[in-house]
Coordinates of C-alpha atoms in Angstrom, one line a residue:
M1034 CA 0.0 0.2 0.1
D1035 CA 1.2 3.6 -0.9
K1036 CA 2.6 5.4 2.2
V1037 CA 0.9 8.3 2.1
L1038 CA -2.6 6.3 1.7
E1039 CA -1.3 4.4 4.5
E1040 CA -1.0 7.5 6.7
R1041 CA -4.4 8.6 5.7
L1042 CA -5.9 5.6 6.8
A1043 CA -3.9 5.4 10.2
A1044 CA -5.2 8.8 11.2
K1045 CA -7.4 8.4 14.1
D1046 CA -10.0 11.0 12.7
S1047 CA -10.8 13.4 9.9
Y1048 CA -9.5 17.1 10.0
I1049 CA -12.8 18.4 8.5
D1050 CA -16.1 19.3 9.4
I1051 CA -19.5 18.3 8.4
H1052 CA -20.2 20.8 6.2
D1053 CA -16.9 21.1 4.5
F1054 CA -17.0 17.5 4.2
Y1055 CA -20.4 17.9 2.1
V1056 CA -18.8 20.5 -0.1
L1057 CA -16.0 17.8 -1.1
M1058 CA -18.8 15.4 -1.7
A1059 CA -20.2 17.7 -3.9
F1060 CA -17.2 18.1 -5.9
Y1061 CA -16.8 14.4 -6.1
Q1062 CA -19.9 13.9 -7.5
S1063 CA -19.4 16.8 -10.0
I1064 CA -16.2 15.3 -11.4
S1065 CA -18.0 11.8 -11.4
Q1066 CA -20.7 13.3 -13.4
K1067 CA -18.2 14.4 -16.1
V1068 CA -16.7 11.1 -16.5
L1069 CA -20.1 9.1 -16.6
R1070 CA -21.2 11.5 -19.3
K1071 CA -18.0 11.1 -21.2
F1072 CA -18.8 7.3 -21.2
D1073 CA -22.4 7.4 -22.3
K1074 CA -24.3 10.7 -23.0
D1075 CA -27.8 8.9 -22.7
G1076 CA -29.8 7.4 -20.0
S1077 CA -30.0 8.2 -16.1
I1078 CA -26.6 8.7 -14.3
L1079 CA -27.5 5.9 -12.2
E1080 CA -28.1 3.5 -15.2
V1081 CA -24.7 5.0 -16.8
Q1082 CA -22.7 4.1 -13.6
K1083 CA -24.3 0.6 -13.8
K1084 CA -22.8 0.2 -17.3
Y1085 CA -19.6 1.6 -16.4
E1086 CA -18.7 -1.1 -13.8
E1087 CA -20.1 -3.5 -16.3
G1088 CA -17.7 -2.5 -18.6
K1089 CA -14.8 -2.5 -16.0
E1090 CA -12.4 -0.1 -18.2
M1091 CA -11.6 3.5 -17.0
V1092 CA -12.6 6.4 -19.4
Q1093 CA -9.5 7.3 -20.7
D1094 CA -10.3 10.8 -22.4
A1095 CA -12.3 12.3 -20.1
Q1096 CA -11.3 15.5 -18.3
F1097 CA -10.7 13.4 -15.1
V1098 CA -9.7 9.4 -14.8
I1099 CA -11.6 7.7 -12.5
A1100 CA -12.3 4.0 -12.3
P1101 CA -15.8 2.3 -12.2
Q1102 CA -15.5 1.4 -8.2
D1103 CA -14.0 4.9 -7.6
T1104 CA -16.9 7.1 -8.6
Y1105 CA -19.3 9.2 -6.4
Y1106 CA -22.0 6.9 -7.5
H1107 CA -20.5 3.7 -6.9
H1108 CA -20.3 4.6 -3.4
Y1109 CA -24.2 5.9 -3.5
Q1110 CA -25.3 2.7 -4.7
M1111 CA -23.3 0.9 -1.8
Y1112 CA -25.1 3.5 0.7
K1113 CA -28.5 2.5 -0.9
A1114 CA -27.8 -1.2 -0.5
N1115 CA -26.5 -0.7 3.2
K1116 CA -23.0 -1.8 2.0
F1117 CA -21.0 1.7 2.6
E1118 CA -17.6 1.5 4.2
Y1119 CA -16.0 5.0 5.0
V1120 CA -12.4 3.4 4.7
E1121 CA -13.4 2.7 0.8
L1122 CA -14.3 6.0 0.0
V1123 CA -10.9 7.3 1.7
K1124 CA -9.2 4.7 -0.8
S1125 CA -11.1 6.0 -3.8
L1126 CA -10.5 9.9 -3.0
Y1127 CA -6.8 8.8 -2.8
N1128 CA -7.2 6.8 -6.1
I1129 CA -8.6 9.8 -8.0
E1130 CA -5.6 12.2 -6.6
E1131 CA -3.1 9.9 -8.1
K1132 CA -4.7 9.4 -11.4
N1133 CA -5.2 13.4 -11.6
P1134 CA -2.3 15.3 -10.7
K1135 CA -4.4 18.6 -10.7
L1136 CA -6.3 17.2 -7.7
K1137 CA -3.5 16.3 -5.6
N1138 CA -4.3 16.6 -2.0
I1139 CA -7.9 17.9 -2.8
F1140 CA -9.1 15.1 -0.5
Q1141 CA -6.3 15.0 1.9
D1142 CA -8.6 15.8 4.8
V1143 CA -10.9 12.8 4.1
R1144 CA -8.9 10.2 6.5
G1145 CA -9.1 7.7 8.7
S1146 CA -10.3 4.2 8.6
T1147 CA -13.7 5.2 10.4
S1148 CA -15.1 8.3 10.7
S1149 CA -16.5 10.4 13.4
L1150 CA -18.9 12.4 11.0
P1151 CA -22.1 11.2 10.1
S1152 CA -20.4 10.9 6.5
E1153 CA -23.1 8.7 4.7
T1154 CA -25.6 11.4 5.4
A1155 CA -23.8 13.5 2.5
F1156 CA -25.7 11.0 0.1
E1157 CA -28.9 12.7 1.2
K1158 CA -27.8 16.2 2.0
I1159 CA -26.7 16.6 -1.8
D1160 CA -28.8 15.4 -4.7
S1161 CA -27.6 12.2 -5.5
R1162 CA -30.2 10.6 -7.9
N1163 CA -30.0 13.8 -10.1
E1164 CA -27.4 15.6 -12.2
V1165 CA -27.0 18.6 -10.0
S1166 CA -24.5 21.3 -10.6
F1167 CA -21.6 21.7 -8.1
E1168 CA -23.0 25.2 -7.5
E1169 CA -26.5 24.4 -7.1
N1170 CA -25.2 21.9 -4.5
L1171 CA -23.3 24.6 -2.7
E1172 CA -26.8 26.4 -2.4
I1173 CA -28.4 23.4 -0.9
I1174 CA -25.6 23.2 1.7
K1175 CA -25.5 26.8 2.3
R1176 CA -29.2 26.7 3.0
S1177 CA -29.2 23.8 5.5
S1178 CA -26.1 25.0 7.3
G1179 CA -26.9 28.6 7.7
A1180 CA -24.3 30.6 9.2
K1181 CA -22.5 27.6 10.5
D1182 CA -20.3 27.2 7.3
N1183 CA -17.1 28.8 6.5
Y1184 CA -17.7 30.6 3.3
D1185 CA -20.0 33.2 1.6
Y1186 CA -22.5 32.3 -1.1
T1187 CA -24.0 34.8 -3.4
S1188 CA -27.7 33.7 -4.1
K1189 CA -28.1 32.7 -7.7
N1190 CA -30.7 35.8 -8.4
I1191 CA -28.1 38.4 -7.1
R1192 CA -25.6 36.7 -9.0
K1193 CA -27.5 36.9 -12.4
L1194 CA -28.4 40.9 -11.8
I1195 CA -24.5 41.5 -11.1
T1196 CA -23.4 39.8 -14.2
K1197 CA -25.9 41.5 -16.5
L1198 CA -25.0 44.8 -15.0
V1199 CA -21.6 44.2 -15.7
G1200 CA -22.7 43.3 -19.4
S1201 CA -21.1 40.5 -21.6
K1202 CA -18.0 40.6 -24.2
K1203 CA -16.9 38.2 -26.7
E1204 CA -13.4 38.5 -25.8
G1205 CA -11.7 37.2 -22.7
V1206 CA -11.4 40.0 -19.8
S1207 CA -9.7 40.1 -16.4
I1208 CA -11.7 40.1 -13.4
Y1209 CA -11.2 40.2 -9.6
D1210 CA -13.2 39.4 -6.5
P1211 CA -11.6 40.9 -3.0
A1212 CA -13.9 38.7 -1.0
L1213 CA -13.9 35.7 -3.1
G1214 CA -16.2 33.1 -1.0
T1215 CA -16.8 29.8 -3.5
A1216 CA -16.2 32.1 -6.6
S1217 CA -19.6 31.4 -7.8
L1218 CA -20.0 35.3 -8.5
L1219 CA -16.6 35.7 -10.0
L1220 CA -17.2 32.8 -12.2
G1221 CA -20.6 34.0 -13.6
I1222 CA -19.2 37.2 -15.3
N1223 CA -18.5 37.1 -19.0
Q1224 CA -19.2 33.3 -19.5
A1225 CA -19.5 34.0 -23.4
A1226 CA -15.6 33.7 -23.0
L1227 CA -15.1 31.7 -20.2
K1228 CA -12.0 29.6 -21.1
E1229 CA -10.6 33.0 -22.2
N1230 CA -11.2 35.2 -19.1
R1231 CA -8.2 35.6 -16.6
Y1232 CA -9.5 35.4 -12.7
Y1233 CA -8.3 36.7 -9.7
G1234 CA -9.5 36.2 -6.2
Q1235 CA -8.6 36.5 -2.4
D1236 CA -10.4 35.1 0.9
I1237 CA -9.2 34.9 4.5
S1238 CA -10.9 31.6 4.7
T1239 CA -8.8 28.8 3.9
Q1240 CA -12.0 26.5 3.1
A1241 CA -13.5 29.0 0.8
I1242 CA -10.3 29.3 -1.2
K1243 CA -10.6 25.2 -1.6
T1244 CA -13.9 25.8 -2.4
A1245 CA -13.7 28.3 -5.5
I1246 CA -10.8 25.9 -6.6
M1247 CA -13.2 23.3 -7.2
N1248 CA -15.4 25.7 -8.6
A1249 CA -12.8 26.7 -11.2
I1250 CA -12.3 22.9 -11.9
V1251 CA -15.6 21.9 -12.6
N1252 CA -16.3 25.0 -14.7
D1253 CA -13.3 23.8 -16.9
I1254 CA -11.1 26.9 -16.2
A1255 CA -7.5 26.2 -17.0
E1256 CA -5.0 26.4 -14.1
D1257 CA -3.3 29.2 -15.8
K1258 CA -6.5 31.3 -16.0
F1259 CA -7.0 31.5 -12.3
E1260 CA -5.2 32.4 -9.5
F1261 CA -7.1 32.4 -5.7
K1262 CA -5.1 33.4 -2.8
N1263 CA -5.7 32.4 0.8
E1264 CA -4.9 36.2 2.5
N1265 CA -6.3 38.8 4.4
T1266 CA -7.4 41.3 1.4
L1267 CA -7.8 44.2 3.9
A1268 CA -4.2 43.7 5.5
N1269 CA -2.3 42.8 2.4
N1270 CA -2.2 44.7 -0.9
W1271 CA -1.8 41.9 -3.6
E1272 CA 0.2 43.3 -6.5
F1273 CA -0.9 41.4 -9.6
G1274 CA -1.9 44.1 -12.0
K1275 CA -5.1 45.7 -13.0
V1276 CA -8.3 44.2 -14.0
D1277 CA -11.4 45.0 -16.5
I1278 CA -14.2 44.0 -13.7
V1279 CA -14.5 44.1 -10.0
V1280 CA -17.4 42.2 -8.7
S1281 CA -17.7 41.6 -4.8
D1282 CA -20.4 40.4 -2.2
P1283 CA -18.1 40.9 1.0
P1284 CA -19.3 39.7 4.5
I1285 CA -22.0 41.8 6.0
N1286 CA -20.9 44.4 8.9
M1287 CA -17.5 42.8 9.1
K1288 CA -15.5 44.1 11.9
W1289 CA -12.0 45.6 11.1
N1290 CA -9.3 46.3 13.5
V1291 CA -7.4 48.7 11.4
D1292 CA -3.7 48.7 11.6
R1293 CA -2.0 51.9 11.9
N1294 CA 0.7 51.0 9.3
L1295 CA -2.3 50.7 6.6
S1296 CA -2.4 54.9 6.7
Q1297 CA 0.2 54.7 4.0
D1298 CA -1.2 51.8 2.0
R1299 CA -1.9 53.0 -1.4
R1300 CA -5.4 51.8 -1.5
Y1301 CA -6.4 53.8 1.8
R1302 CA -4.4 57.1 2.2
D1303 CA -6.1 59.3 0.1
Y1304 CA -9.5 58.6 2.1
G1305 CA -8.3 59.4 5.7
E1306 CA -8.5 57.3 8.6
M1307 CA -10.3 53.7 7.9
P1308 CA -13.4 52.8 9.4
N1309 CA -14.0 49.8 11.8
K1310 CA -16.5 48.3 9.6
A1311 CA -14.9 46.5 6.5
D1312 CA -17.4 47.4 3.9
W1313 CA -15.3 50.1 2.6
G1314 CA -12.0 48.6 2.5
F1315 CA -12.9 45.8 0.3
I1316 CA -14.4 48.6 -2.1
L1317 CA -11.3 50.6 -2.2
D1318 CA -9.0 47.3 -2.7
G1319 CA -11.4 46.9 -5.7
I1320 CA -10.9 50.2 -6.7
D1321 CA -7.3 50.1 -6.6
K1322 CA -7.4 46.8 -8.9
L1323 CA -9.4 48.6 -11.7
S1324 CA -8.0 49.7 -15.1
D1325 CA -8.6 53.0 -16.1
N1326 CA -11.7 52.1 -17.6
G1327 CA -12.8 49.3 -15.3
M1328 CA -16.1 49.1 -13.8
M1329 CA -16.8 47.5 -10.3
V1330 CA -20.5 46.0 -9.0
V1331 CA -20.3 45.6 -4.9
S1332 CA -23.2 44.3 -2.7
V1333 CA -23.4 46.6 0.7
V1334 CA -25.8 47.1 3.3
Q1335 CA -27.6 50.3 3.5
G1336 CA -25.4 51.7 6.5
T1337 CA -22.6 52.1 4.1
L1338 CA -24.6 54.7 2.2
F1339 CA -25.2 57.1 5.0
R1340 CA -23.2 56.3 8.2
G1341 CA -21.1 59.4 9.4
A1342 CA -17.5 60.2 10.4
K1343 CA -14.8 57.8 8.6
E1344 CA -17.2 56.3 6.2
Y1345 CA -18.5 59.9 5.4
N1346 CA -14.9 61.1 4.7
I1347 CA -14.7 58.1 2.3
R1348 CA -17.9 58.7 0.4
R1349 CA -17.6 62.2 -0.1
K1350 CA -14.1 61.6 -1.4
L1351 CA -15.5 59.0 -4.2
L1352 CA -18.4 61.4 -4.9
E1353 CA -16.0 64.3 -5.5
D1354 CA -14.0 62.1 -7.8
G1355 CA -16.8 60.9 -9.6
K1356 CA -16.2 57.4 -9.0
V1357 CA -19.6 56.6 -7.6
R1358 CA -22.1 55.8 -10.8
A1359 CA -25.1 54.2 -9.7
V1360 CA -26.9 52.8 -6.2
I1361 CA -29.4 50.2 -6.6
Q1362 CA -31.7 49.5 -3.7
L1363 CA -32.6 45.7 -3.4
P1364 CA -35.4 44.1 -1.7
G1365 CA -34.8 42.5 1.6
N1366 CA -34.7 38.7 2.2
T1367 CA -33.1 38.1 -1.0
K1368 CA -29.7 36.7 0.3
L1369 CA -28.9 33.4 1.7
S1370 CA -27.4 34.7 4.9
T1371 CA -29.2 37.5 5.9
T1372 CA -32.8 39.1 5.6
I1373 CA -31.0 42.5 5.8
A1374 CA -32.0 44.7 2.4
T1375 CA -28.8 45.4 0.9
C1376 CA -27.6 47.7 -2.1
L1377 CA -25.5 47.3 -5.2
L1378 CA -22.9 50.1 -5.9
V1379 CA -22.0 50.6 -9.3
I1380 CA -18.0 52.3 -9.5
R1381 CA -16.1 53.4 -12.4
K1382 CA -12.4 54.2 -12.1
S1383 CA -12.8 57.3 -14.0
S1384 CA -15.8 59.1 -15.3
E1385 CA -16.6 62.5 -17.1
D1386 CA -19.2 63.4 -14.7
K1387 CA -20.3 63.5 -10.9
D1388 CA -24.0 62.4 -11.6
V1389 CA -25.4 59.3 -9.7
F1390 CA -28.1 57.2 -10.9
F1391 CA -30.4 55.8 -8.2
I1392 CA -32.6 53.0 -8.8
N1393 CA -35.3 51.7 -6.2
A1394 CA -35.8 47.9 -6.7
S1395 CA -36.8 47.0 -3.1
Q1396 CA -40.2 46.0 -4.6
E1397 CA -39.0 44.0 -7.7
Y1398 CA -39.6 40.4 -6.2
E1399 CA -41.6 37.5 -6.1
K1400 CA -42.3 35.8 -3.0
K1401 CA -40.8 31.9 -2.8
G1402 CA -41.3 30.4 0.5
L1403 CA -39.7 32.5 3.1
E1404 CA -37.4 34.3 0.5
N1405 CA -37.8 37.3 -1.9
I1406 CA -36.6 36.2 -5.5
L1407 CA -35.7 38.6 -8.2
T1408 CA -37.5 37.1 -11.2
E1409 CA -36.1 37.3 -14.8
A1410 CA -38.4 40.3 -15.5
N1411 CA -37.4 42.1 -12.2
V1412 CA -33.7 41.6 -13.3
D1413 CA -34.3 42.8 -16.9
K1414 CA -36.2 45.9 -15.8
I1415 CA -33.4 46.9 -13.5
V1416 CA -30.9 46.4 -15.7
D1417 CA -32.4 48.2 -18.8
T1418 CA -33.2 50.9 -16.7
F1419 CA -29.5 51.0 -15.4
N1420 CA -28.3 51.1 -19.1
E1421 CA -30.8 53.7 -20.4
K1422 CA -30.5 55.8 -17.4
K1423 CA -34.1 56.4 -17.5
G1424 CA -35.8 58.2 -14.9
E1425 CA -39.1 56.9 -13.7
Q1426 CA -41.4 58.0 -11.1
G1427 CA -41.0 56.1 -7.8
F1428 CA -38.3 53.9 -9.5
S1429 CA -35.4 55.5 -10.6
H1430 CA -33.8 58.9 -10.7
M1431 CA -30.4 60.5 -12.1
A1432 CA -29.2 62.8 -9.1
S1433 CA -26.6 65.8 -9.8
Y1434 CA -23.6 66.0 -7.8
E1435 CA -25.4 69.4 -6.3
E1436 CA -28.3 67.3 -5.4
I1437 CA -26.2 64.9 -3.6
E1438 CA -24.2 67.7 -2.0
K1439 CA -27.3 69.2 -0.5
N1440 CA -28.2 65.6 0.9
D1441 CA -24.7 65.8 2.9
F1442 CA -23.2 63.0 0.6
N1443 CA -26.1 60.5 2.0
L1444 CA -26.3 57.8 -0.8
S1445 CA -29.8 56.2 0.7
V1446 CA -31.7 55.6 -2.3
A1447 CA -35.2 56.8 -0.3
R1448 CA -33.5 60.3 -0.5
Y1449 CA -33.7 60.4 -4.1
V1450 CA -36.6 58.2 -5.1
N1451 CA -39.6 58.3 -3.1
Q1452 CA -41.9 55.1 -3.6
Y1453 CA -45.0 56.6 -1.1
K1454 CA -47.9 57.4 -3.0
F1455 CA -50.6 59.6 -1.4
K1456 CA -54.1 60.6 -2.7
E1457 CA -54.5 63.9 -4.1
K1458 CA -58.0 64.1 -2.3
L1459 CA -59.6 62.3 0.7
D1460 CA -63.2 61.4 0.6
Y1461 CA -64.4 62.0 4.2
Q1462 CA -67.9 60.4 3.7
E1463 CA -66.4 57.3 2.0
E1464 CA -63.7 56.8 4.7
I1465 CA -66.2 57.4 7.4
K1466 CA -68.6 54.6 5.7
N1467 CA -65.4 52.4 5.8
L1468 CA -64.6 52.9 9.4
E1469 CA -68.6 52.4 10.4
K1470 CA -68.2 48.9 8.5
L1471 CA -65.1 48.1 10.1
D1472 CA -66.6 48.7 13.7
E1473 CA -69.8 46.7 12.9
K1474 CA -67.6 43.4 11.7
L1475 CA -65.5 43.8 15.0
S1476 CA -68.8 43.8 16.9
Q1477 CA -69.8 40.5 15.3
T1478 CA -66.2 39.1 16.0
D1479 CA -66.5 40.0 19.6
A1480 CA -70.0 38.5 19.8
T1481 CA -68.7 35.1 18.4
L1482 CA -65.6 35.2 20.5
K1483 CA -67.9 35.6 23.8
N1484 CA -70.3 32.6 22.6
L1485 CA -67.1 30.3 22.0
M1486 CA -65.5 31.3 25.5
G1487 CA -69.1 30.7 26.9
D1488 CA -69.2 27.1 25.1
L1489 CA -66.0 26.7 26.8
G1490 CA -67.1 27.5 30.1
L1491 CA -64.3 30.4 30.3
M1492 CA -66.9 33.1 30.9
E1493 CA -70.6 33.8 31.4
I1494 CA -72.4 34.9 28.9
D1495 CA -75.3 37.7 29.6
N1496 CA -78.8 37.1 28.4

């Protein structure tokens, strides 16, 4: 037996928590799907697995080399037959690493001959019977884990909106995300030239970087086309050059203990002392990475738009320089991690004017369960309005720099786009009739309630 495999099997326990394990299994499922579909494009994935095992030969010209007994679906079938063994899973994952050099050590945290994790629950947690994408499984895992996981995930409808705001080009572009998370937002940009784009991203979470790399791999991004760093973005200025596009969905209300040495950091020195909330730190890092004609779209909480003191100084400087181009208010409860309403800031590295376009899209959603979802129609309305810079009563408005200055550089959308509607003239007689009807209904309800309580012996009814 190989020494590395021996060491993995001899380990007392896995060095991985259950949520990270689910992510690895989702990745394992995705690469297994690629191999099985190279073997046979037709039939259900479980039928193809059965044929693959009967053939007993590996698919050699697929993106990955995985033996029939080493696929995710082999172990899923063992699980369904009550024959699943954790040690066999560890062996399979090691075999895959050995046959696929670009996956070296990606499964190294799955180790031990037995697991303290309820590892077999992964087959139920992720959709094992159907061909679900890695991103879809990430969303399933995120929904079930809530705030317990180690990565941030931008919901699909918000990603779609940001992607359309940025636009699409046939040629490759360079893109950066200073708060990378799973890289789902980053990799969704300019998909028309997916293989030609260059991707850069940073995240302080080791698990987030691992997940982002998996995401790039399942999206068939060549190794020399992406660079993801496990670094503290706010503290370390990554000098990799300039990019065409920056997109980001930084952690909400993240605290920032600002190092005094950062006062001379090129990213921050023109904006005064940095605040103890990290929102503007990520934004200024993104601006620093933009090329002269670059564009940035970043998700922020509403407080970023109006908080005073140090944040006021940063906001004012950006507005004076004409860098803030648009503010888009989104509905509340559209993110997986919070019900807080958020906004999108659209920023340009350089601009000819200082006007800012405001869109109040707080009512542009469809209720789906406990969440508010941006439909295709909602997204298109926002994007079309943004592209045309079209003013619409109660929805959008182009504010001049002078107007913003009069509002003391407060960028709260409600200051510029009022959605409240008032009746021009109140019909008092009609309102009195409505109140009388309401009073009558309340009296009837009160009588019914008293009768019910009397029947239950909870009170005496006066005849």
